Structures are given as C-alpha cells and as structure tokens.
CSV table of C-alpha atoms in Angstrom, one decimal:
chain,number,residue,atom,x,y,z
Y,21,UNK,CA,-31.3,12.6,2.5
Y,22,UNK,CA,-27.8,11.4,2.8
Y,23,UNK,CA,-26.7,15.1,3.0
Y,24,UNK,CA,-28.8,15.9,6.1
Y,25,UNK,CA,-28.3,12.7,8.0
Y,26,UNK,CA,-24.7,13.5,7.4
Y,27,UNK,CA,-25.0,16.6,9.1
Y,28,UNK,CA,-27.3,15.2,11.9
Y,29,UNK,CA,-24.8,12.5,12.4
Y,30,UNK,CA,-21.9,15.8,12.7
Y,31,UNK,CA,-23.6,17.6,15.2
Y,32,UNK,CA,-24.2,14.5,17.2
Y,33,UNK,CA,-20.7,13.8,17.2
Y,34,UNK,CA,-19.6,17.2,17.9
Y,35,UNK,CA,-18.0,16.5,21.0
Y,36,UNK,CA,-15.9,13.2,20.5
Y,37,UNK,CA,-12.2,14.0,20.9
Y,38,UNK,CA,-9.5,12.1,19.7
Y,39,UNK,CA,-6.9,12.0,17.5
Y,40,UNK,CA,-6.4,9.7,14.5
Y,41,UNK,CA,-5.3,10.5,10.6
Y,42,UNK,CA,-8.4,10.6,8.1
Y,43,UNK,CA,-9.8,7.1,7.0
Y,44,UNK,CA,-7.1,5.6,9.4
Y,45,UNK,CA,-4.9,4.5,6.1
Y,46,UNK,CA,-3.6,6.1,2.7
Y,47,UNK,CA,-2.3,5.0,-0.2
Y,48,UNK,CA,0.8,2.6,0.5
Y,49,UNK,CA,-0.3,-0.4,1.4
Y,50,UNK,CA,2.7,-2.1,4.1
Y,51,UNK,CA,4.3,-5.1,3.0
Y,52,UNK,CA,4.1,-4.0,-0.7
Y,53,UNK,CA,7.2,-4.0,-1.7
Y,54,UNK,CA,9.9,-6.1,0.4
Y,55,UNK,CA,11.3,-8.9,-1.9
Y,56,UNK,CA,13.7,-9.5,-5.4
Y,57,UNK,CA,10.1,-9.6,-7.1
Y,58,UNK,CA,10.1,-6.0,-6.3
Y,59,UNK,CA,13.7,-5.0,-7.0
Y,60,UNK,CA,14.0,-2.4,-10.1
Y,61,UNK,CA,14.8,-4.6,-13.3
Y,62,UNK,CA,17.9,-4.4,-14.3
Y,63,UNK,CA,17.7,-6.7,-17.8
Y,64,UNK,CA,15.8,-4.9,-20.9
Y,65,UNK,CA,12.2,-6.0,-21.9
Y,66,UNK,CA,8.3,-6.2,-20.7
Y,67,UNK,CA,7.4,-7.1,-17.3
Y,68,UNK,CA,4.0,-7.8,-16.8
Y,69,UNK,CA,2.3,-7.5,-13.7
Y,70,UNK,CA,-0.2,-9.2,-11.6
Y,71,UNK,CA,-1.1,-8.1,-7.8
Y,72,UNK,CA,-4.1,-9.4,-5.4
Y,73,UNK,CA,-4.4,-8.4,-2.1
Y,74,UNK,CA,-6.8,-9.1,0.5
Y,75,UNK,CA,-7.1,-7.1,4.0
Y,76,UNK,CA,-9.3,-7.8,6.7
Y,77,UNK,CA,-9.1,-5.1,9.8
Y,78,UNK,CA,-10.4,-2.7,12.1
Y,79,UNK,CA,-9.6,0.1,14.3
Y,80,UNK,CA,-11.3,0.4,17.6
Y,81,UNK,CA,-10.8,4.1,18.4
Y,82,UNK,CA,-12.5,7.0,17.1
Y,83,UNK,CA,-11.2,8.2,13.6
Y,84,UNK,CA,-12.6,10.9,11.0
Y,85,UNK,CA,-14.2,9.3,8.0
Y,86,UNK,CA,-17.2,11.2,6.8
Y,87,UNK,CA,-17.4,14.9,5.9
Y,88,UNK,CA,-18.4,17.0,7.8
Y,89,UNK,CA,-16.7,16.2,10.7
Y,90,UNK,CA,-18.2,12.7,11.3
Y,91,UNK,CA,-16.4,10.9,13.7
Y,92,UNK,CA,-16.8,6.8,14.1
Y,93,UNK,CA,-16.2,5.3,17.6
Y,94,UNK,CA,-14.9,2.2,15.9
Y,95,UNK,CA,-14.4,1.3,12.4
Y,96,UNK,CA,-13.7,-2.4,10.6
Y,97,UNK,CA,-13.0,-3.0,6.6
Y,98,UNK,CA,-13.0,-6.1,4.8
Y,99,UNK,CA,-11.0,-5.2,1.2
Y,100,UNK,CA,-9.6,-7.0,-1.7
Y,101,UNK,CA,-8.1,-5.2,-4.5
Y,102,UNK,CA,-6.8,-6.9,-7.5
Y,103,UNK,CA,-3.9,-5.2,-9.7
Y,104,UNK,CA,-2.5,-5.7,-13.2
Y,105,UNK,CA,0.0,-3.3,-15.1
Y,106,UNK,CA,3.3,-3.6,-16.5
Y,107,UNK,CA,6.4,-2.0,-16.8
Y,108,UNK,CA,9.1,-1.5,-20.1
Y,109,UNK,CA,12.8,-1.8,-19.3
Y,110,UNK,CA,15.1,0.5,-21.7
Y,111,UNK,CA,18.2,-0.8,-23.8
Y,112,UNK,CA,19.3,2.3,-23.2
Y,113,UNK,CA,21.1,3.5,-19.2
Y,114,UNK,CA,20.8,6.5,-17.5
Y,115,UNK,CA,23.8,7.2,-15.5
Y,116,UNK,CA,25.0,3.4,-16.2
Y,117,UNK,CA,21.6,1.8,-14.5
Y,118,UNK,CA,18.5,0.9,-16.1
Y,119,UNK,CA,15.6,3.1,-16.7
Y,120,UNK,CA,11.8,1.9,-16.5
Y,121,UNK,CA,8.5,3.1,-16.9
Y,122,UNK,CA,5.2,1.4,-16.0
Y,123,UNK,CA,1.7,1.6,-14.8
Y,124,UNK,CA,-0.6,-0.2,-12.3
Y,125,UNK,CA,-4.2,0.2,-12.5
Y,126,UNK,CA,-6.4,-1.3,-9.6
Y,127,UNK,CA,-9.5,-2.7,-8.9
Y,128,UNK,CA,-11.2,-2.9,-5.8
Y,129,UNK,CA,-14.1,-4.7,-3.4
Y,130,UNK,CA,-14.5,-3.8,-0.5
Y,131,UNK,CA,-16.8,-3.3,2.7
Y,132,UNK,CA,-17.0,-1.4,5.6
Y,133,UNK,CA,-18.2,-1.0,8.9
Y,134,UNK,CA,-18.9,1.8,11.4
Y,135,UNK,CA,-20.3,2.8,14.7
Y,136,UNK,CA,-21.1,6.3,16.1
Y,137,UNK,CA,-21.6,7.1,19.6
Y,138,UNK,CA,-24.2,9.6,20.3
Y,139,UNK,CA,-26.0,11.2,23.3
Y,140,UNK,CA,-28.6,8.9,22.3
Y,141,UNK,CA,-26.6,5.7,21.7
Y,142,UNK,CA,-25.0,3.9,19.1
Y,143,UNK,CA,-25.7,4.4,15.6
Y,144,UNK,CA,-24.2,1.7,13.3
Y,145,UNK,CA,-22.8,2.1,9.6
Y,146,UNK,CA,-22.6,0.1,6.9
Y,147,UNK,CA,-21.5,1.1,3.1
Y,148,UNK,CA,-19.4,-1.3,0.4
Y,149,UNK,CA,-18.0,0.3,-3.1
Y,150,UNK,CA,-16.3,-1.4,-6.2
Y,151,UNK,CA,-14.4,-0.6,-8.7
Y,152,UNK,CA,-11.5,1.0,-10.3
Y,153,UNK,CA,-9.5,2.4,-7.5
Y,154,UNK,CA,-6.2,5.1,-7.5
Y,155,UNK,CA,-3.8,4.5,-10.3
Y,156,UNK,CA,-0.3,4.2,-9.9
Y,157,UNK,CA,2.0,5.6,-12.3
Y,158,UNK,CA,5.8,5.1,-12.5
Y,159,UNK,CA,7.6,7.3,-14.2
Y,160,UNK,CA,11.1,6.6,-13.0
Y,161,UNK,CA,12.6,3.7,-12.2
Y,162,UNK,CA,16.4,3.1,-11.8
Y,163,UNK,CA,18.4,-0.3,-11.4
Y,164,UNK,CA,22.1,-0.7,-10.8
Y,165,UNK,CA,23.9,-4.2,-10.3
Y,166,UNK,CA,26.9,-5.0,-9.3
Y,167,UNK,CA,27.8,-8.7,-8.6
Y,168,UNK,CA,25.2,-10.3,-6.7
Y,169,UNK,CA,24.1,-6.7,-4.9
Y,170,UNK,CA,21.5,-4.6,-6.9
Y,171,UNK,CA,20.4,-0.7,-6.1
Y,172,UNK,CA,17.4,1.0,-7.0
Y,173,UNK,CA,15.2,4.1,-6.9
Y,174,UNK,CA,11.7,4.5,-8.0
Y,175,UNK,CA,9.3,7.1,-7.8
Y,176,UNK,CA,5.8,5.8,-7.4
Y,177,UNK,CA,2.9,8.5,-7.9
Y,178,UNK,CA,-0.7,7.6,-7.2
Y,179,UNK,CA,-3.0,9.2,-8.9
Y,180,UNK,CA,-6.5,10.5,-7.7
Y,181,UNK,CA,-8.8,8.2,-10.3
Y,182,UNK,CA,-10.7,5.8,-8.0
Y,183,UNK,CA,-14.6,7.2,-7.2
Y,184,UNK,CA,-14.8,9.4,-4.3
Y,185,UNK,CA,-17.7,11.1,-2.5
Y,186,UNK,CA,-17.1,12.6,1.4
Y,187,UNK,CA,-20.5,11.3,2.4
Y,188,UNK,CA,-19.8,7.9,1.6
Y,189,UNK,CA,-18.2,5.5,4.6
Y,190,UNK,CA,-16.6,3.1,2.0
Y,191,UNK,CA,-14.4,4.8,-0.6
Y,192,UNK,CA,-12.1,2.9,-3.9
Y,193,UNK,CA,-10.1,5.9,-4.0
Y,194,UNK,CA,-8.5,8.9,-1.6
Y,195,UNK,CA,-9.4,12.1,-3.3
Y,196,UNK,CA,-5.3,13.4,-3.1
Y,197,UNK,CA,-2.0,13.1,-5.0
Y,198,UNK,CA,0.7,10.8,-3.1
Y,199,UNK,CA,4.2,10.7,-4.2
Y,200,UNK,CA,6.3,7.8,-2.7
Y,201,UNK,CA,10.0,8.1,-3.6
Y,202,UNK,CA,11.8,4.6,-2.6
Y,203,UNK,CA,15.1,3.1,-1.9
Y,204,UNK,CA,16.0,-0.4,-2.3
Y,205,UNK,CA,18.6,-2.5,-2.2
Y,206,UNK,CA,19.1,-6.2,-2.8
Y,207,UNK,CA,21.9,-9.5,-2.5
Y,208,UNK,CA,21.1,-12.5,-4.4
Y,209,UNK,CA,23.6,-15.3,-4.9
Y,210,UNK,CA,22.8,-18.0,-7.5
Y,211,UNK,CA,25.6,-20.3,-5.8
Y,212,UNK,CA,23.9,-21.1,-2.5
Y,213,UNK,CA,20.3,-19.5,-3.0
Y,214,UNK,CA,20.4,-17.2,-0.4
Y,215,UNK,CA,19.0,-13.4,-1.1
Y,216,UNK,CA,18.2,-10.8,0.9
Y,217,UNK,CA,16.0,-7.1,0.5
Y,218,UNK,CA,15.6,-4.1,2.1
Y,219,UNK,CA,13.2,-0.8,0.8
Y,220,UNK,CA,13.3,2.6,2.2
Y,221,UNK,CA,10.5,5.0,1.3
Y,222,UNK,CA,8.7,8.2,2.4
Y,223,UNK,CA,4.9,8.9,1.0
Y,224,UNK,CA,4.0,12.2,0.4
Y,225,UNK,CA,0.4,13.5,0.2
Y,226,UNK,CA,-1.5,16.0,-1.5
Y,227,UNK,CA,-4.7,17.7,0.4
Y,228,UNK,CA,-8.3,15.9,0.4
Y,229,UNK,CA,-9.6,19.2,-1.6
Y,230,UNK,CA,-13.4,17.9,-0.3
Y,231,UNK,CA,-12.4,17.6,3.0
Y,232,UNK,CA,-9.7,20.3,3.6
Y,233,UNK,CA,-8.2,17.5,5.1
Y,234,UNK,CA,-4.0,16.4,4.4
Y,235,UNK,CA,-2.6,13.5,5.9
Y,236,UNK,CA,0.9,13.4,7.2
Y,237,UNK,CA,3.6,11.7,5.5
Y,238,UNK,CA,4.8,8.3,6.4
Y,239,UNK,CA,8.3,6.6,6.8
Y,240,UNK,CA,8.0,3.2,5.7
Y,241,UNK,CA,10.8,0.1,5.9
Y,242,UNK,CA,10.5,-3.0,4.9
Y,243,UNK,CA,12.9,-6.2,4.3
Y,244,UNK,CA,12.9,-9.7,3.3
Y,245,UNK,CA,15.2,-13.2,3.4
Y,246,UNK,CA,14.7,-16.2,1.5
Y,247,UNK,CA,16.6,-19.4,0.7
Y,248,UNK,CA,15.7,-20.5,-3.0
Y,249,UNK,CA,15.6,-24.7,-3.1
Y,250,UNK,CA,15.8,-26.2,-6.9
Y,251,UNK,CA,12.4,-27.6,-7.5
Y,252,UNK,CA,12.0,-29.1,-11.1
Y,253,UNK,CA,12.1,-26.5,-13.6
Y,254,UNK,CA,12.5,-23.8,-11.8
Y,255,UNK,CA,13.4,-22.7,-7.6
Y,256,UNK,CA,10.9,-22.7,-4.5
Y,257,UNK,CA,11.7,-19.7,-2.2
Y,258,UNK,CA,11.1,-19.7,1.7
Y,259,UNK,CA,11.5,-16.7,3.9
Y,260,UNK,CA,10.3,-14.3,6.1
Y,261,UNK,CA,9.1,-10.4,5.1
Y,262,UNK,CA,8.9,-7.3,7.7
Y,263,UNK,CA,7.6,-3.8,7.8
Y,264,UNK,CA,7.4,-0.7,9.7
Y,265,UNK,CA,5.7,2.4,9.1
Y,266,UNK,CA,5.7,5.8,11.3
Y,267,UNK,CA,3.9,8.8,10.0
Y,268,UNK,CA,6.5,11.7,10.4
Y,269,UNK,CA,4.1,14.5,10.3
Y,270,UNK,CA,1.0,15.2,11.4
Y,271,UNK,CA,-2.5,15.6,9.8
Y,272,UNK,CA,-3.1,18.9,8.9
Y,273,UNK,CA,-5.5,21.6,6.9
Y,274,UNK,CA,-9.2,23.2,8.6
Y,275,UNK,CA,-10.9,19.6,7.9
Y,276,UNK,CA,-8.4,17.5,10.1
Y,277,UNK,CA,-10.8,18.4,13.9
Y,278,UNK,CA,-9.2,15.7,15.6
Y,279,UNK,CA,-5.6,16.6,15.4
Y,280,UNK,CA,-2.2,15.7,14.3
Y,281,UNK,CA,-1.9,12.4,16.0
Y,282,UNK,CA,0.3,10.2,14.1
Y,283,UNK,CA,0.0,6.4,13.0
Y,284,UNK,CA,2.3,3.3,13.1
Y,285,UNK,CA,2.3,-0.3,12.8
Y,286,UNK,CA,4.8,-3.4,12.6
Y,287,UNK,CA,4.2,-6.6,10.5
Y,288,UNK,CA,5.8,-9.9,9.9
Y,289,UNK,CA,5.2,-12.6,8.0
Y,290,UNK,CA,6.1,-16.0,6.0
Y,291,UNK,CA,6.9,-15.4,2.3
Y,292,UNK,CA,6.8,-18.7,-0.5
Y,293,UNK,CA,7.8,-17.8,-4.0
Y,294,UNK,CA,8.4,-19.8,-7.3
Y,295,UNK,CA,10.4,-18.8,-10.3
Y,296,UNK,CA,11.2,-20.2,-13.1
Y,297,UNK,CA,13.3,-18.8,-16.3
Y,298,UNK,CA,13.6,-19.6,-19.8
Y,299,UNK,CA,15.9,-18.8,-23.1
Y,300,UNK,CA,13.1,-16.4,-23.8
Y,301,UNK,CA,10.9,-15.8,-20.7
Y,302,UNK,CA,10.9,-15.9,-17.0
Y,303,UNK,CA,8.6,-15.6,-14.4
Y,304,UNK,CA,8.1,-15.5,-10.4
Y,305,UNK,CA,5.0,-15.9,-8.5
Y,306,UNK,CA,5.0,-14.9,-4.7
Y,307,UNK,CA,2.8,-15.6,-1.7
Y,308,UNK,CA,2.8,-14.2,2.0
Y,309,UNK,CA,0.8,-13.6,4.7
Y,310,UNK,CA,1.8,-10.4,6.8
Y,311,UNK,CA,0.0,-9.8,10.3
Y,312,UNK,CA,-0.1,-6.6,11.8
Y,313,UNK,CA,0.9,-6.8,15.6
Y,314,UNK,CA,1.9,-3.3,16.7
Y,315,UNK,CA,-0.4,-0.5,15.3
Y,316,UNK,CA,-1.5,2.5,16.6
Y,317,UNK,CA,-3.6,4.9,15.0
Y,318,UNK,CA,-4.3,3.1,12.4
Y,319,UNK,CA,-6.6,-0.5,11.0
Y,320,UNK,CA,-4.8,-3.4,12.2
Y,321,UNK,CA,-5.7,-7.0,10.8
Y,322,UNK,CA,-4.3,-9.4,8.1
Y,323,UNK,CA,-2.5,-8.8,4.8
Y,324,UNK,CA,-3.1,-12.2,2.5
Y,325,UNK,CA,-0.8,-11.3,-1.1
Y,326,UNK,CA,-0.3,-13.1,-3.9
Y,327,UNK,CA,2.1,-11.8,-6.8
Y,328,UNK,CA,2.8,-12.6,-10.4
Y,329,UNK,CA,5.6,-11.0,-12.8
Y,330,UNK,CA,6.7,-12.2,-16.0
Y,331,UNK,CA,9.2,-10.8,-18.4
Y,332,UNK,CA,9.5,-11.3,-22.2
C-alpha cells in the first residue's frame, strides 16, 4: 500500500518544478565543530565523548524527499540526536603532531512533516523514526602546537548504518558515504583567558544508490571566541560561535528531477563552556544556541547543543 500511494502521490506531483538538494540537508550538521572542545588533542590518552543536539526547522519551498520522484511543497522536522564515542590519542607522532583515532555512534528521534500540492489540493504528511542513525568514524586525526596556537586535520567519514527506506518521509540515516576532510586552527592563552577557533572543511558525498540521487558537496566555515573567567575549580567560558555553509556543486545522478540548485545558510550564536582539569583528569562541557538566519535551499530553524569531553 505504501508502494502505490507512493507512486500515486509521483504522478500527482509530476509537474512541480523547482530546484532544491534531496532531503534539503546531509550529513554535517553546521555549528558542529567551532570551538577548543573541538580542536585535535594534542596530549596522549582517552577522550570520551558526549554530544546532544536538538533541531527544530522547516523549509517552505518544494524539495525532493520520497522516491520516486515525490516532491513536498513545504517540509518541517523536529530532531534530536544524541551522540557518544571516544577517541585514543597516541604516545607516539606522526610527522611531529599527534595522531588519533575514534568513533561516534548516534542515536536519533526525530519527526517530520510534509505537504504536497496536487491538482486536487493539498495532501499532508506525517512520519517519525528512531534509532541508531549514520556512524562517524575517524580514522585520522592530527594535532600540532606551537605556543599558545594549535593546528589540525581530521578526516571525518560517515558511514551509511542508520535505517533507510526511499518511501519513508522521516529517515535516521542517508543511504551514502560522506567524507569531510577539515582544517582547524586554534589560539588559546592561559594568561589572560582569551581563545580563539576557526575550522575549514569540504563534505564529500557518495550517491543515494536507491534513489540515483548524489548530493553536491558543501564548503563549510566556522569560528568561535571566548573569554575563560576562573570560577571555583575550574574556568566559565563566554563567547560567540559562527558558521557558513555553500554547497559547491550541484545535485546530480538520474534521481536528482529538480536540478542542481545549491544550498546555503549562515548562523550565529552565544557559546557557555565549563572546564575543569585535574592531576589525572580533565573535562569541558559546552552549551550554545546557533540560529539560522540566512538559508536558502535548505531547513532553516534552531540548533540547541550541549557537549561533554573528558580525558583520562
């Protein structure tokens, strides 16, 4: 039943044109990685990892999200997605930095909403899905420092685990490969608190295989300033985080119908962060809320984080 109503609801839709990328978002979620919390380690041991987002937004133009060829005149999610992994610094360096591994496995909630417009009206959709989303693996992960200035390059990969079925409106995981090679560098300086980030990175995707669909690659930047204040054990950070992200190519493959046209938004946001080290152990946790206030082509809404690392 699904399967023909599907195909009812392509052939009513047959004529909608637009342009949009599939789902209208991929893998790399803005914001994610901005601040010192996110910097490449660059002292030996376990870092444990603890991520939550939440995400309320919507996208009020027509976008591909069902296969085959279903088209939504408007679409709105509602998604939290909670993360824990870790990741092993080496003794040993790799062209005098330090060399990580690590893993991040998800797990999501989320909701979503749809409406198709029809020759006979509106038709509204509604589907929700949980559960283990898109795994991240990192299998490189370099850190220099020099003073108070660190470097870094990692090369996230996200890997196709989460469920996915091309009849279902709200989907845990992608269905394709991404590859997000970063940049980052950092300034912190312990005598007056102040540090500073910046992370350059391009994601790199893989082809939906049930859709025929591939979704362009995206440029993303983002950057962060805080001013650590001593608070009892440990420091209080306050500061501001802010992202960009172009796609630089367009959609592409048999199943992308409504074209090449590529996405963008712009975000900024407060950041509060408290960190506290030991002889033995140390550990950061980091808030932020990071609106969305120049998007096109893709959701637009609210980014609510809240991050935990701690290193033994």
């Amino acid at each position: 039943m699904r399967r023909l109503l599907v195909g009812i609801l392509a052939v009513l839709a047959a004529h909608t044109s637009a342009l949009a990328e599939e789902s209208g978002y991929g893998h790399y979620a803005p914001g994610l990685a901005a601040t010192l919390i996110d910097v490449p380690p660059t002292t030996p041991g376990f870092y444990g990892y603890v991520n939550a987002v939440s995400y309320e937004g919507d996208i009020n133009q027509p976008v591909r999200v069902l296969y085959p060829g279903v088209v939504v005149s408007s679409l709105d999610a509602d998604l939290s997605v909670a993360t824990i992994g870790g990741f092993y610094t080496f003794d040993q360096r790799i062209a005098n930095a330090f060399f990580s591994v690590g893993v991040l496995v998800p797990f999501y909630d989320m909701k979503v909403n749809g409406k198709i417009d029809t020759p006979f009206g509106q038709i509204k959709l509604s589907d929700k899905a949980s559960g283990i989303g898109d795994i991240m693996l990192v299998p490189a992960m370099l850190g220099w420092k020099s003073g108070n200035v660190s470097f870094g390059v990692s090369l996230p990969v996200y890997l196709p685990t989460g469920a996915y079925d091309p009849l279902t409106l709200a989907n845990i995981g992608k269905n394709y490969l991404t590859v997000d090679p970063t940049l980052s560098i950092s300034y912190s300086n312990p005598t007056n608190g102040f540090n500073a980030s910046a992370f350059l990175g391009v994601t790199l995707n893989t082809q939906n295989t049930a859709t025929q669909y591939q979704s362009g690659s995206l440029l993303h930047l983002e950057a962060s300033a805080q001013q650590l204040f001593p608070v009892g054990p440990g420091f209080v950070g306050v500061g501001a985080e802010g992202f960009y992200l172009q796609q630089i190519t367009d959609d592409s493959g048999s199943g992308a119908l409504l074209g090449g046209f590529r996405g963008s938004t712009v975000g900024l946001g407060p950041v509060l962060s408290y960190a506290v080290k030991t002889e033995k152990v140390s550990g950061t946790i980091e808030a932020k809320w990071l609106p969305e206030f120049e998007t096109e082509n893709r959701m637009k809404g609210n980014f609510f984080w809240l991050k935990g690392v701690i290193h033994f």
